[in-house]
Each structure stands twice: as C-alpha cells, then as structure tokens.
Coordinates of C-alpha atoms and ligand atoms in Angstrom, one line a residue:
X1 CA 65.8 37.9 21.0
X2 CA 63.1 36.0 19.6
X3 CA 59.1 35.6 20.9
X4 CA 58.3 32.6 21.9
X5 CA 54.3 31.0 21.4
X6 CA 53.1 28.0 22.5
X7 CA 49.8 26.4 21.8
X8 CA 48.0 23.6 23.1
X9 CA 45.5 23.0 20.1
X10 CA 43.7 20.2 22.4
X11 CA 42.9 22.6 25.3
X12 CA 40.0 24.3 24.7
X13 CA 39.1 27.7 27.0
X14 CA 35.1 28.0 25.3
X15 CA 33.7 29.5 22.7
X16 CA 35.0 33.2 21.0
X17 CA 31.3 34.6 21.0
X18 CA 30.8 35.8 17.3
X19 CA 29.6 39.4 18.4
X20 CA 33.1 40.3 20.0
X21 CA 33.3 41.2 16.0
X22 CA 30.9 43.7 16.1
X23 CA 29.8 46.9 15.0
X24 CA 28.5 50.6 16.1
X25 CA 26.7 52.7 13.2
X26 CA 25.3 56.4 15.0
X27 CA 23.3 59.2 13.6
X28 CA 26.8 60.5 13.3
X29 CA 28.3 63.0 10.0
X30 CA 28.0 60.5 7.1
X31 CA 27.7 57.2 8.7
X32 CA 24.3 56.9 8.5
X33 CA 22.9 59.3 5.9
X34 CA 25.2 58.5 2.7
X35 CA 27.5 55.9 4.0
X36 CA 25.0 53.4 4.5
X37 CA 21.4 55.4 3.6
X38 CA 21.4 57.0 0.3
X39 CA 17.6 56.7 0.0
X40 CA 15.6 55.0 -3.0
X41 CA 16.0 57.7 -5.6
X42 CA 19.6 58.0 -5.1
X43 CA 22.1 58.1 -8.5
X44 CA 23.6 56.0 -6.2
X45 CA 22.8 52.1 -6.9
X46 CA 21.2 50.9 -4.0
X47 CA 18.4 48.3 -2.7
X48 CA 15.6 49.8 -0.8
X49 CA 17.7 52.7 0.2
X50 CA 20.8 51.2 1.2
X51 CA 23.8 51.7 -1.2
X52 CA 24.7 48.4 -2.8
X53 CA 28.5 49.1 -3.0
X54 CA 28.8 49.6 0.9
X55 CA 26.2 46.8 1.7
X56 CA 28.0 44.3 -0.5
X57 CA 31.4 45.4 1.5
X58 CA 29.2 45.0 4.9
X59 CA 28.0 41.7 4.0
X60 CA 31.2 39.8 3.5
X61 CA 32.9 40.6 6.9
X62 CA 29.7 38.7 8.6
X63 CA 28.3 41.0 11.1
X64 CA 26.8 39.1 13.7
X65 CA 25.4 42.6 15.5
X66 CA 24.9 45.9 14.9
X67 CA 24.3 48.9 17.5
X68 CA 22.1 51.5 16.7
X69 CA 21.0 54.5 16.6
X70 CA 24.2 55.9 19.1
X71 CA 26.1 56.8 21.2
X72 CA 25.6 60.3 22.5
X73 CA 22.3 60.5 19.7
X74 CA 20.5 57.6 21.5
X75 CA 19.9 59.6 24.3
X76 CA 18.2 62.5 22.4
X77 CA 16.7 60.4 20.1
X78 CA 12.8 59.8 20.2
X79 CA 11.6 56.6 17.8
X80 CA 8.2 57.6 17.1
X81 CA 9.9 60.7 15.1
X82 CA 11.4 58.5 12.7
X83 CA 8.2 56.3 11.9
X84 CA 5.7 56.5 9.1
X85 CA 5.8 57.9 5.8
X86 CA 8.8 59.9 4.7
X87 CA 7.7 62.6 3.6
X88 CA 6.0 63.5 6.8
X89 CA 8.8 62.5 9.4
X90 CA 9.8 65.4 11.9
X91 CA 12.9 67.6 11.4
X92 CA 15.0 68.0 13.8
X93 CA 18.6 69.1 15.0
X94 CA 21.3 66.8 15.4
X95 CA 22.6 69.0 18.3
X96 CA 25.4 67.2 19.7
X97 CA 27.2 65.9 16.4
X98 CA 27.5 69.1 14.1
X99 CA 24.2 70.9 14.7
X100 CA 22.5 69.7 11.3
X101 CA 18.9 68.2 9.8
X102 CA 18.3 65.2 11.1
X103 CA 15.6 64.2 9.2
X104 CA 14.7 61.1 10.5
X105 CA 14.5 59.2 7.6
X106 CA 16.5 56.3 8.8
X107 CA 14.0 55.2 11.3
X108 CA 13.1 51.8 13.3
X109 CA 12.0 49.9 9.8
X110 CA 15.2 51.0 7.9
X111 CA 17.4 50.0 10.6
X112 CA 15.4 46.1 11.1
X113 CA 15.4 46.0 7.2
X114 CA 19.0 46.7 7.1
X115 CA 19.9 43.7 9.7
X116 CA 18.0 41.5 7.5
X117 CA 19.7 42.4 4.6
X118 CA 23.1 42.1 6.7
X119 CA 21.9 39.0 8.6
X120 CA 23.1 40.7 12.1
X121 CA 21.3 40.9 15.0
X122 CA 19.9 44.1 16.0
X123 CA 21.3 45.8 19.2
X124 CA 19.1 48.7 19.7
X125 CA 20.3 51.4 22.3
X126 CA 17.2 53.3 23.9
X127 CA 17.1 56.7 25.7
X128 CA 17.3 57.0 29.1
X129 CA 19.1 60.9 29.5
X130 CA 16.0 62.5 27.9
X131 CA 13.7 60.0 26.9
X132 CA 10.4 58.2 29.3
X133 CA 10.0 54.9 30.4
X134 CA 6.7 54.9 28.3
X135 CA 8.6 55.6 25.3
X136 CA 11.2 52.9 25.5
X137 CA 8.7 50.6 26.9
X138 CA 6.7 51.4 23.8
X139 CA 9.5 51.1 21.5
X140 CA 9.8 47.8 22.5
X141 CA 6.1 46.8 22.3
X142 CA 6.6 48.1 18.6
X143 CA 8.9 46.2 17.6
X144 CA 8.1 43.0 19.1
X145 CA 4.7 42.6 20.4
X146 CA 3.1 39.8 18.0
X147 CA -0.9 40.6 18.8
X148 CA -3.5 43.4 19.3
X149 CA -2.4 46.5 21.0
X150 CA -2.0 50.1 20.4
X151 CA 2.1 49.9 19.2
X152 CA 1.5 46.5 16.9
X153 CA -1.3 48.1 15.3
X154 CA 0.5 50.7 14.3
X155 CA 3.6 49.0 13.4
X156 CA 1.0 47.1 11.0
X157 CA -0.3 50.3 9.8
X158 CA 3.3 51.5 9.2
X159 CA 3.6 48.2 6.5
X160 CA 5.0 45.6 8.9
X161 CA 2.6 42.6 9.6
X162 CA 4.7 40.5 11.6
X163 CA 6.8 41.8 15.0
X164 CA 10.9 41.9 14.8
X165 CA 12.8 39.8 16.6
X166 CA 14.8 42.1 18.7
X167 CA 17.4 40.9 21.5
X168 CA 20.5 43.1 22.6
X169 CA 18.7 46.1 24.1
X170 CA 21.0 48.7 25.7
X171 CA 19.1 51.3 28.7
X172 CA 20.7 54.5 27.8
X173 CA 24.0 55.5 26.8
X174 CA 27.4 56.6 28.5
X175 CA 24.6 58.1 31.7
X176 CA 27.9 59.7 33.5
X177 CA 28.0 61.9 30.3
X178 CA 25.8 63.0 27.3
X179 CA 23.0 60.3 28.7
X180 CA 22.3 62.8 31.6
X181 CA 25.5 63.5 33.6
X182 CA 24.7 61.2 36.2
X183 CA 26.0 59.5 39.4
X184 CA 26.5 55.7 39.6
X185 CA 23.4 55.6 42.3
X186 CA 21.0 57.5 40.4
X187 CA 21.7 55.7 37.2
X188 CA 21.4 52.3 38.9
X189 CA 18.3 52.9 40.2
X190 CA 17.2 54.6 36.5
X191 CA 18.4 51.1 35.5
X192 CA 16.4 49.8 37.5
X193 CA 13.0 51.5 36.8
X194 CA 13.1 51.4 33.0
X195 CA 14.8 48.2 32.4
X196 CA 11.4 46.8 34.4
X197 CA 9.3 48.1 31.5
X198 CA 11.8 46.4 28.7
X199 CA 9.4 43.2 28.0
X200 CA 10.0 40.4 26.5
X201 CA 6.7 39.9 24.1
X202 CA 6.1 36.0 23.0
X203 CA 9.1 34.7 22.6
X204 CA 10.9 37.2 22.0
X205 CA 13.6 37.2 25.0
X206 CA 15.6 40.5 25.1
X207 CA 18.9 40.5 26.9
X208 CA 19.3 43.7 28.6
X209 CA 22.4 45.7 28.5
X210 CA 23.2 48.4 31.6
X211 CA 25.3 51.8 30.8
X212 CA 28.6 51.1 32.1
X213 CA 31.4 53.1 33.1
X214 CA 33.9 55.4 31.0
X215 CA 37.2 54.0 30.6
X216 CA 38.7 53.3 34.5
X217 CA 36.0 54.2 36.4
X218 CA 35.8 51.1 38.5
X219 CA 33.7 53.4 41.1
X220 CA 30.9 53.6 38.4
X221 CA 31.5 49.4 37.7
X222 CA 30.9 48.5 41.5
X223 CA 28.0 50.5 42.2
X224 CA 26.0 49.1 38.7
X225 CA 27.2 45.5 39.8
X226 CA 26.3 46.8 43.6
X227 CA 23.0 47.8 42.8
X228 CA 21.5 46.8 39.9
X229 CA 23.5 43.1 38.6
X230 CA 20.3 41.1 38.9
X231 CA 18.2 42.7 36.3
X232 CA 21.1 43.1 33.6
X233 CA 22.4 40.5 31.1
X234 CA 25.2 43.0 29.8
X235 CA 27.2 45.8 31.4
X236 CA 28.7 48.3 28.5
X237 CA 32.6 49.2 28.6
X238 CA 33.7 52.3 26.2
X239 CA 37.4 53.2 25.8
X240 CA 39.0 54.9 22.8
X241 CA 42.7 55.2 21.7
X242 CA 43.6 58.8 21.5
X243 CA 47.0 58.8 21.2
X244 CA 47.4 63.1 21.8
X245 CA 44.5 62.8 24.4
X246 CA 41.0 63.8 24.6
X247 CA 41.4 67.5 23.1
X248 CA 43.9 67.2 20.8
X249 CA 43.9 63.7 19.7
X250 CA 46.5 63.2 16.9
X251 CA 46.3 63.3 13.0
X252 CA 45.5 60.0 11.8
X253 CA 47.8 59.8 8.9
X254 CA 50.3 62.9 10.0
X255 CA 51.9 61.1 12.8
X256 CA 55.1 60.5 14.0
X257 CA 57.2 57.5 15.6
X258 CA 56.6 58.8 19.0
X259 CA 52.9 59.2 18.3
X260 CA 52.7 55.1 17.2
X261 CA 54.4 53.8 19.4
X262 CA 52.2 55.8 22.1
X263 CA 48.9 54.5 20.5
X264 CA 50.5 50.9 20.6
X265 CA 49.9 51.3 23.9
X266 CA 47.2 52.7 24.5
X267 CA 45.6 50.1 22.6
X268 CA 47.1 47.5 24.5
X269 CA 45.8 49.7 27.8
X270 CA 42.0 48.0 27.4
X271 CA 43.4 44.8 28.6
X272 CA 44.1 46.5 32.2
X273 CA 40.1 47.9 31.8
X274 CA 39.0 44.2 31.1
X275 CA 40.8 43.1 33.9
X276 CA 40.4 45.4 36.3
X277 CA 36.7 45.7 35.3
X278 CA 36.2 41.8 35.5
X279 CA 37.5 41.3 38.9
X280 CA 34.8 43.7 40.3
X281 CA 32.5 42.1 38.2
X282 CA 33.7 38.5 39.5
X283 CA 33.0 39.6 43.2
X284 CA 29.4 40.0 42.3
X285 CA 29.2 37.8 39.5
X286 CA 31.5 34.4 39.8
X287 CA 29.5 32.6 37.4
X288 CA 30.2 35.0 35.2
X289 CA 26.3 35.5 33.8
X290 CA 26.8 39.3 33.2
X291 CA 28.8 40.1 30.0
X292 CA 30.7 43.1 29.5
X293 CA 30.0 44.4 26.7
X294 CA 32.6 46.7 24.9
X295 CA 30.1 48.6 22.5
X296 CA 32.4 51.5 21.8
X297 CA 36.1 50.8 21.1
X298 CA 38.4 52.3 18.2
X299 CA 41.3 55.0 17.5
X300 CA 39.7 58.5 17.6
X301 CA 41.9 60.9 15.8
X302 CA 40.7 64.6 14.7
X303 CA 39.2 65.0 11.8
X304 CA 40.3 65.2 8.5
X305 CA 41.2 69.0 7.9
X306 CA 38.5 70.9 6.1
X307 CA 35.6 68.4 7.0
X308 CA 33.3 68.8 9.9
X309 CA 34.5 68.6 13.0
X310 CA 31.3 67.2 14.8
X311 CA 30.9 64.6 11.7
X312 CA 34.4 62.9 13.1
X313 CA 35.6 61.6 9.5
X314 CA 39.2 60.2 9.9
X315 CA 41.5 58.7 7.5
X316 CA 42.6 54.8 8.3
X317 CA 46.0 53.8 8.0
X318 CA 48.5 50.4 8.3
X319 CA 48.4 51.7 12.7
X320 CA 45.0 51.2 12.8
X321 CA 45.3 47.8 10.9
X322 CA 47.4 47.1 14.3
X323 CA 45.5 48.3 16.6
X324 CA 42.3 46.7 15.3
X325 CA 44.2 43.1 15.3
X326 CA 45.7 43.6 19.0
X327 CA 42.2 44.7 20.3
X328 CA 40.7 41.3 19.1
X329 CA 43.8 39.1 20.2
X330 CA 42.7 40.9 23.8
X331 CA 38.9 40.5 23.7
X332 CA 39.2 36.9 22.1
X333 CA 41.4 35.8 24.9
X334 CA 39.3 37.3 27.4
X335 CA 36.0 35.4 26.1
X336 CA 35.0 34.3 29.3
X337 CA 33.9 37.7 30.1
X338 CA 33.9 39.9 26.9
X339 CA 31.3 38.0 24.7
X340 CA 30.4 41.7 22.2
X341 CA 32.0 44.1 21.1
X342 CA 31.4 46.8 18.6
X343 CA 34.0 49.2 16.9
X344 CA 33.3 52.8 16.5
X345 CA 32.0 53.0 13.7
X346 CA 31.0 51.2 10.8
X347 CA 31.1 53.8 7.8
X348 CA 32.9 57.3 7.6
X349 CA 32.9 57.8 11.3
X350 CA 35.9 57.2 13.5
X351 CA 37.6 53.8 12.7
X352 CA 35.3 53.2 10.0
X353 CA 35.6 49.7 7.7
X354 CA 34.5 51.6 4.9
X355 CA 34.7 55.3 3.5
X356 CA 32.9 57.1 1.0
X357 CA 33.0 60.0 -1.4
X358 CA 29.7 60.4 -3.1
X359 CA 29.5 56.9 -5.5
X360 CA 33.0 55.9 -4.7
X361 CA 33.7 53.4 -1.5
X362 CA 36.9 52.5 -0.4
X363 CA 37.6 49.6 2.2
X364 CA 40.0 50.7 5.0
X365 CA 42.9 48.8 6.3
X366 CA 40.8 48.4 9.6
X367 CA 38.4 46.6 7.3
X368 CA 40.5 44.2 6.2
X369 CA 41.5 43.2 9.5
X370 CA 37.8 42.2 10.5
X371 CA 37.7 40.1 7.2
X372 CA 41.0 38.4 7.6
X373 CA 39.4 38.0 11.6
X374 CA 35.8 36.4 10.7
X375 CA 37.5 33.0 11.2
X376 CA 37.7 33.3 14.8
X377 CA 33.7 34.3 14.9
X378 CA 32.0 31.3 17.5
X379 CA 35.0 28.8 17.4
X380 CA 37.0 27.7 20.2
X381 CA 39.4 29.2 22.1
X382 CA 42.4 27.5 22.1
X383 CA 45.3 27.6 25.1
X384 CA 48.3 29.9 23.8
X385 CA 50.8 31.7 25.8
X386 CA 53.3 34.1 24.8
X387 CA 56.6 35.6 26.1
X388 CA 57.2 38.7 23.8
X389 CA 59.8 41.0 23.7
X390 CA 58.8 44.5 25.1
X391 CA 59.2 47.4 24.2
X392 CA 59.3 51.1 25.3
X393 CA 57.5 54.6 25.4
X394 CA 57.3 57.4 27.9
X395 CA 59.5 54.7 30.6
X396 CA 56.4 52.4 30.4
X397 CA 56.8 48.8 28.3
X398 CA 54.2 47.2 26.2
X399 CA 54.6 43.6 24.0
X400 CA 55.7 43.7 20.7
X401 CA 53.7 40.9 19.4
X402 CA 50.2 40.1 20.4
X403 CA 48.5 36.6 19.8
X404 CA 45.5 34.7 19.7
X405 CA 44.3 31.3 17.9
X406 CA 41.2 29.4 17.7
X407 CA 39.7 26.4 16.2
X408 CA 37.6 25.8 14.0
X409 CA 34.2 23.2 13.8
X410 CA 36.5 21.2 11.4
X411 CA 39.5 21.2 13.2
X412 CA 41.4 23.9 11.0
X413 CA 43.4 26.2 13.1
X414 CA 43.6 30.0 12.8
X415 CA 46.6 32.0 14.8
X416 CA 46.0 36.1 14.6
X417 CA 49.3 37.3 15.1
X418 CA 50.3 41.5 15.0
X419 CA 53.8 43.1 15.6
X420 CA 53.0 46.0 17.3
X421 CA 56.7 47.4 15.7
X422 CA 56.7 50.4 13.6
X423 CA 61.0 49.5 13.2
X424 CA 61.8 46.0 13.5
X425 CA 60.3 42.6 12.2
X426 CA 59.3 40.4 15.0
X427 CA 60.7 36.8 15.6
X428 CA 58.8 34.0 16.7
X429 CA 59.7 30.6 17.6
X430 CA 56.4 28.8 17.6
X431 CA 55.3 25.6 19.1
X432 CA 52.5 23.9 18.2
X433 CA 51.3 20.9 20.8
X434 CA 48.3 19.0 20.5
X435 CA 48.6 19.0 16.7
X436 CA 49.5 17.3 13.9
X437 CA 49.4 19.6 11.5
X438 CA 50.8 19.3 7.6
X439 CA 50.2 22.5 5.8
X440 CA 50.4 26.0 6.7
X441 CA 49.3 29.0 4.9
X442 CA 48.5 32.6 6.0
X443 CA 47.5 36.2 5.1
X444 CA 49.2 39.3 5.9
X445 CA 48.6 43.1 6.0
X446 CA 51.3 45.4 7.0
X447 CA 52.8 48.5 3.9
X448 CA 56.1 50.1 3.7
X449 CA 55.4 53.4 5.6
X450 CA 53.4 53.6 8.9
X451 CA 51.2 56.6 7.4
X452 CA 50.2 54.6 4.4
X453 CA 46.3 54.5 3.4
X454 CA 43.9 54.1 1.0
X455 CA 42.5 56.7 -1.2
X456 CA 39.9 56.9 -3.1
X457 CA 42.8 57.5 -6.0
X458 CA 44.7 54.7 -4.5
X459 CA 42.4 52.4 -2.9
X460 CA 44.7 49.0 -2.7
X461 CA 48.1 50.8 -1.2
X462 CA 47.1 48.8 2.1
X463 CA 46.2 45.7 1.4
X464 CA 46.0 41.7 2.5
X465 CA 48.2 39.9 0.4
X466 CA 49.2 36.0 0.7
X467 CA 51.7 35.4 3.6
X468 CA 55.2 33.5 3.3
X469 CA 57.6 34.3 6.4
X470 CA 57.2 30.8 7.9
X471 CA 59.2 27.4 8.2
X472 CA 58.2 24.1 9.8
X473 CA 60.7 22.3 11.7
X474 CA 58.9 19.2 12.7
X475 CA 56.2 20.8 15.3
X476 CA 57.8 23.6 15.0
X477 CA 57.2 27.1 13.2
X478 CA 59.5 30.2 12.9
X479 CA 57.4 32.7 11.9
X480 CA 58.9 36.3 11.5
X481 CA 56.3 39.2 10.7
X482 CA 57.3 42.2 9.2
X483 CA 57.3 45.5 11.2
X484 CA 53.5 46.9 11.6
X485 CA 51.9 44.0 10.2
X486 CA 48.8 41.6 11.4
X487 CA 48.9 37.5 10.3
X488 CA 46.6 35.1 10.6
X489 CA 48.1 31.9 10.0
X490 CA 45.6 28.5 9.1
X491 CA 46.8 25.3 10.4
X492 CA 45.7 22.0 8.8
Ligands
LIG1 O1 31.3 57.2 18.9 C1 31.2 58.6 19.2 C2 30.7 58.9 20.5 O2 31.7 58.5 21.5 C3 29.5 58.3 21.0 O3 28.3 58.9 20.5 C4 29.5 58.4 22.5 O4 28.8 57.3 23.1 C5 31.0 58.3 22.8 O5 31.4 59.3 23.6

C-alpha cells in the first residue's frame, strides 16, 4: 500500500515559530565545561573561551534560543557564585549530575557573550527549589536594569557597561521533582510569588515561563492553568524517549529491532502530550496566549560504557536522526500552541548535535537533522494531510511516515518527510494543490544499518547526502524514502 500526502500550498495555518528549533545546554558532564567552554588558555583554538570548532558547528544550524544553566542544576544554582573574576569564583559540588567541581567559571557574562556570538536569544531558567525571590529578582535586575542601582553597578564593575537584553525567563525547573518535590498548588502559588518580582527593566519585556508538568500529568497542567495562567506567557512540557524505560533505558547504538520500533513510538507518544495538554490549556486559554513550551525533549539512552554515569554521554545514531525529524514534523504542525522547543542537549549530553573528544568534534546524525530543518524556522505553515500506513509494536500501531511542509518568504516550499521503518522503504503518492511548481530537489539522511554512527574515526558514516527517489507526474510526486531515513524535499 502506498502513503498518500496532500498539500494545499495556498492554505496557510500561521507562522512555524523559529524557537520550536531550539536548544538546552546544562551544567551537565561535558556539555558545558569542554564541549562548549574550554577557557582562554585552552590548546584548544577558541575565541574568548568558547571552542571555535564547536561554535562554528553551532552557528550554522541558526539557533534562535538557548536554555541555560539547567535542568535539575538550575534549581541548585546560585548566579552571584559564578560572577566576577575567575580566579576568585566559588567551588562548589555539582551534586546531582556526578558529584564533581563545579567551578563556576561559566557564569552569567559567559553565557550572554555566548548568545551574542551564536546570535540566539537567551532563555535563562532561575531557581525556585532552593533559591530566594531576592536572588532571582536580583538576577534579573543584573542583567537588565539599564541605570543606577546596586546589581547594575556591579554588573558595570564586573566589565559590562550596558544591561542584556534578556526575554525567555523560566521560574524554576521540573518543581514536582529535583526543583523541590512539590504539589501543583504549592508551586502555583510559588509561581505566583516570585514570578511578581521578575521585572521587566526599560524596555526590556521578559516573557515568563511557568514549571510545567512531567510527561502526562494533566493534574499538574490544570492546576498551573487553574491557578496561576494570568501571570505566565509560557508553560514548560518535558518528555524523553526511553525506549527500556526510566531505569534501564536502552543502549543507544546496541539495540535491537524490537527496541526501534518501540522508540518509534514513543517518539511519536508526544503528540498525545501536546494534545492532551492543549485541550486543558484551551479551557483556560482559547486565545491561545500561553505557549507550551517543550524545553526538554530527546532520546535518553544509558551512557556510553566506561564514562560517567551522572555526565549522561550517549552515542547518536541513523534512530535518533528519526526521531529528531518526527518530533519536529509534530511540534511544527502543532504551532498554534507549541511556539519553543529545546532538545536535550546541545553538546555531549543526551541527544547532543555535537560530540567531543578533547580537540576533535564530530557532528551527530541528530545534528544534521536540525540543519537540513533550519528552513522551516519562522515560515508558514502550510495545510498537509496524511494517510500513512501503520505499523505495529507491543499490539499498539504508530505511522510509518511522518510529514510536515512549510513555505517560505519567497514562495519556495520545504516538505520534511521521515519513514519511521527500520525494514521497508515507504511509498508515497503525493499531491501537491495550490502550486505550480517546476523543479524539485531534496536532501536525505538515512545509512545501511540502524546502529550506524559517527565516530570520531569515522565521522561521515551518517551523513546528508543529495536526494533522488522522486518523479513528477504533472502535480503529482511519487516519492519513496528509504527505510530509516528523513527528506526534506524544496519545491519551486
Ligand atoms: O536533561 C537532563 C535532566 O532531565 C534535566 O536536568 C532535568 O530537568 C530532566 O529531568
């Protein structure tokens, strides 16, 4: 049986919002300190710190946000530890990610500096678990307060004259868990209280962003919604794939058939969680004002063997390729509500874009995928449907091909396709209304064996390369993707 797409290239349902692509970097193993921070008299070529190879990589996928500094850190994190000269910062334990020296040289300038260099907006995520409302409210006055008072003078005395311009700021982290264990009603009313203290200084005009619930806990959704929807902007949304589940989570190259096809759908799972979390949202919300805001999202395997475990390095194969391009099919066509996301995380951490190994850097599959995706950053959302073919695991069905197209300022088209099919290429019988469209090209990324990767050895195995499996009849296009493989197609 073949798929079957059709698009309506001259309905438009808004605008993809540009930070639905993007990205998480913690105080986390090696994400931070050497993936991205290798300090100024590193071996390692870098530009005020950063390391050039890993910057250069970061800049070409367009970030348009980064989150920072966690996760479960954010929560034990204190900003006024990680200010001032270097030498002199405080040492302290990294307690809940592998007991080491955090020693706070990637502070509140490094991180700003780093956003300028990237051209992304920041998305700072303050402490609420064990932090005071004085010291987020004077983080913020810190960073953004343009005038005489007792955090701008020191910001000036720390080397930076004029204030940041800071907008996504998230009030505490996953609260139900390692942000203090809470209940819904006590952290709505938390919310509440330090959210009040989260100013907006000149005009600078921060857009707040509530702790939201863990995976399906709708309970936690209706009671922040309940309670607290008219001083938020944003409500956060985590979920991770884990295809053996939370304690034993899967290898992330060592896997099987069974074990694909079961993260398949998982991954496909966080379209329920939109839904399900947008019609509770809807009931308080119809406008639809609040975002949600799905600042943690990836495939969480176990570590690599031998490394860390609380550092959570993973390899990155041709499945999480997949499962990066079906995620952004979902949040793309689910724009009216989903307008940022940010995958876990950017370097050596989870589903990172980029690995490293002292001075080398490799680029992950994943990676590619948010390069071949930047196209669909802040154009329009156009109407497709789909009628896929299903297919089976553990007596519960899931699509094997997942779609979503845009277009562009200048008309082009872009179509993200992904067979979701570690055994079988995927036909598609494609019709394109609304369109005239005369040439059609495309780029592919799929390999020969589910478990391949890149190595620091072997860093090209997986790969885009230039894509050919389509005809045009008329308006027509039979596309057939290979097994495991993402597209995206450009229409002209
Ligand atoms: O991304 C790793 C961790 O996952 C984050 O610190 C936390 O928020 C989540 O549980």
């Amino acid at each position: 049986m073949s798929n079957k797409v059709v698009m309506n290239a001259d309905v438009s349902h808004g605008k993809i919002d540009k930070n639905i692509y993007g990205h998480f970097a913690e105080h986390l193993g090696r994400c931070i300190y050497e993936g991205l921070w290798v300090g100024e008299d590193s071996p390692i070529p870098n530009t005020n710190g950063i390391r050039n190879d890993v910057l250069q990589a970061l800049k070409d996928l367009n970030i348009p946000v980064l989150r920072w500094p966690g996760g479960c850190f954010a929560d034990e994190y204190h900003w006024k530890d990680g200010i001032g000269p270097r030498e002199q910062r405080k040492r302290m334990v990294n307690t809940h990610w592998g007991g080491v020296i955090e020693n706070n040289h990637f502070g509140t300038h490094e991180f700003l500096m780093l956003c300028d260099m990237l051209d992304t907006e920041p998305y700072i995520n303050g402490n609420v678990g064990s932090g005071t409302v004085q010291e987020m409210s004077e983080w913020v006055e810190y960073m953004t307060f343009d005038g005489e008072s007792p955090m701008a003078n020191w910001r000036k005395e720390n080397g930076r004259e004029e204030p940041w311009k800071v907008k996504y700021f998230g009030v505490g982290n996953e609260n139900w868990g390692c942000g203090g264990n809470m209940r819904p009603q006590y952290y709505a009313d938390l919310y509440r209280r330090f959210q009040t203290y989260v100013r907006n200084y000149g005009d600078n005009k921060i857009f707040k962003i509530a702790g939201g619930p863990n995976v399906d806990d709708y309970h936690w959704t209706e009671v922040l919604m309940r309670e607290a929807r008219h001083l938020m902007d944003g409500l956060s949304l985590h979920y991770y794939v884990h295809p053996g589940g939370f304690m034993n989570k899967g290898d992330a190259v060592r896997f099987d058939q069974q074990e694909w096809k079961i993260s398949m759908q998982k991954a496909v799972f966080i379209e329920e969680l939109i839904e399900k979390h947008s019609t509770i949202m809807d009931k308080y919300d119809p406008e639809k004002r609040i975002a949600l805001i799905i600042d943690e999202w990836g495939a969480w395997y176990d570590v690599e063997p031998g490394t860390n475990p609380g550092f959570l390095y993973q390899q990155n194969t041709v499945r999480d390729a997949v499962i990066a391009g079906v995620s952004l099919n979902i949040f793309n066509n689910h724009n009216d509500r989903v307008r940022m996301a940010n995958i876990a995380q950017m370097v050596n951490v989870i589903q990172a874009m980029v690995l490293t190994d002292e001075d080398k850097m490799l680029l992950t599959p994943t990676y590619h995928v948010f390069r071949m995706y930047k196209v669909h950053q802040d154009a329009e959302r156009i109407d497709l449907s789909l009628d896929s073919k299903m297919l089976e695991v553990d007596g519960k069905q899931h699509p094997q091909v997942s779609a979503s197209a845009s277009k562009a300022e200048d008309g082009t088209i872009h179509v993200s396709l992904c067979n979701l099919d570690n055994d079988n290429q995927a036909d598609i019988d494609f019709e394109l209304r609304g369109t005239d469209f005369t040439n059609v090209s495309g780029e592919i990324i799929t390999s020969e064996k589910m478990n391949d990767h890149n190595t620091f050895e072997n860093p090209d195995k997986v790969a885009p390369t230039n894509f050919t499996g389509f005809v045009k009849e008329g308006s027509k296009l039979k596309v057939t993707l290979p097994a495991m493989s993402v597209v995206v197609l450009t229409i002209k």
